Coordinates of C-alpha atoms in Angstrom, one line a residue:
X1 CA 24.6 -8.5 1.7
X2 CA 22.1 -9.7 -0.8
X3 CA 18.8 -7.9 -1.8
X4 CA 16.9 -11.6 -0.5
X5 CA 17.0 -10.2 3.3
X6 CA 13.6 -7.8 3.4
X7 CA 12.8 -5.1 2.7
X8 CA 15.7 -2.4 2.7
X9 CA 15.3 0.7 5.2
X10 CA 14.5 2.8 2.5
X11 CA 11.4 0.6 1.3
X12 CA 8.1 0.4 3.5
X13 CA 7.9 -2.5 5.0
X14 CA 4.8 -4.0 3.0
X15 CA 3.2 -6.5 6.0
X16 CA 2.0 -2.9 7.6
X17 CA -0.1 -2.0 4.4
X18 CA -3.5 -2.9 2.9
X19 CA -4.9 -1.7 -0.8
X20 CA -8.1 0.4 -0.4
X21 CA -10.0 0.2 -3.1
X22 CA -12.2 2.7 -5.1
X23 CA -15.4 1.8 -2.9
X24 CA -13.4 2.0 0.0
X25 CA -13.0 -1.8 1.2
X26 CA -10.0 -2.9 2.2
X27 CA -8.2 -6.0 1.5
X28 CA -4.4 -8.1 2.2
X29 CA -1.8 -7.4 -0.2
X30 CA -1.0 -10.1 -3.1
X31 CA 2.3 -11.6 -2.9
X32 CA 2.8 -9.2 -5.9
X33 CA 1.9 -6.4 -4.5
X34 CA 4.1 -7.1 -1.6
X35 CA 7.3 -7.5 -3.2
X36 CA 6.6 -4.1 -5.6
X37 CA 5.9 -2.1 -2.4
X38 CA 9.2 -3.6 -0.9
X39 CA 11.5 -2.9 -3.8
X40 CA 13.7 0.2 -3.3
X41 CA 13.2 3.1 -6.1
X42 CA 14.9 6.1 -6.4
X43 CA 13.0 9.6 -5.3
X44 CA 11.1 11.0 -8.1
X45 CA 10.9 7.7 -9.8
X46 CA 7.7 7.3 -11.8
X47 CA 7.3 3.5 -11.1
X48 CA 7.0 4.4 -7.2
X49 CA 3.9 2.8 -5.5
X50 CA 1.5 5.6 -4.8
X51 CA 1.0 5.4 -0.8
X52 CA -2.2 7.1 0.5
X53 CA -1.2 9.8 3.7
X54 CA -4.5 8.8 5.3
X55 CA -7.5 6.7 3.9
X56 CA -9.8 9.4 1.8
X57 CA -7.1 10.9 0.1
X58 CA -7.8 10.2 -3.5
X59 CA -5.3 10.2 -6.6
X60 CA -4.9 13.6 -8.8
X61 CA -7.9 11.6 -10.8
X62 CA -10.4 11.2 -8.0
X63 CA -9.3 7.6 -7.0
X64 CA -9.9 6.4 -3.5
X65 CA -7.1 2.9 -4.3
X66 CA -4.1 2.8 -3.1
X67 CA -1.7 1.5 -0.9
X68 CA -2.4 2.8 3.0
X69 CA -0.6 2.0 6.2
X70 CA -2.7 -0.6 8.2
X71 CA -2.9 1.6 11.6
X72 CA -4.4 4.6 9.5
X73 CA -7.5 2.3 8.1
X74 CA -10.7 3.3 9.8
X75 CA -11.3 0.7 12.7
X76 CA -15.1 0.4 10.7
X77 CA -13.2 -1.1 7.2
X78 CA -13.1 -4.8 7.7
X79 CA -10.0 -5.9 5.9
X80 CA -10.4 -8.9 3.7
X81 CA -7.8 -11.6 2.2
X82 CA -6.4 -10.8 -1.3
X83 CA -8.4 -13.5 -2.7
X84 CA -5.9 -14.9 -4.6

């Protein structure tokens, strides 16, 4: 089985995610962004997308942006295309 087939079951599958960003808007995923949050990485891997548990959680910093699962974005935030 080759690593071309999707996402594995270990990876979140990354068309069920948007990026919130620091104002709080919403957008689609880049292509890019897609295939780093469907690669696999080990627990306790550094490189690990960070993946918000609900939309204001914010980074140890005080970021808002981050990766969040579509169905726990505020019906309110209008999601927009990546843009590019």
């Amino acid at each position: 089985m080759s690593g071309s087939e999707g996402p594995s079951r270990d990876a979140p599958d990354p068309t069920q995610f948007v990026w919130v960003e620091d104002d709080g808007s919403a957008r689609e995923l880049t292509p890019d962004e897609q295939e780093y949050l469907g690669t696999e990485f080990p627990p306790g891997d550094g490189a690990r997308p960070y993946i918000k548990w609900r939309y204001g959680a914010r980074t140890p910093d005080g970021r808002l942006s981050g990766f969040l699962e579509r169905r726990k974005l505020p019906a309110r935030v209008v999601v927009r295309p990546h843009g590019g």
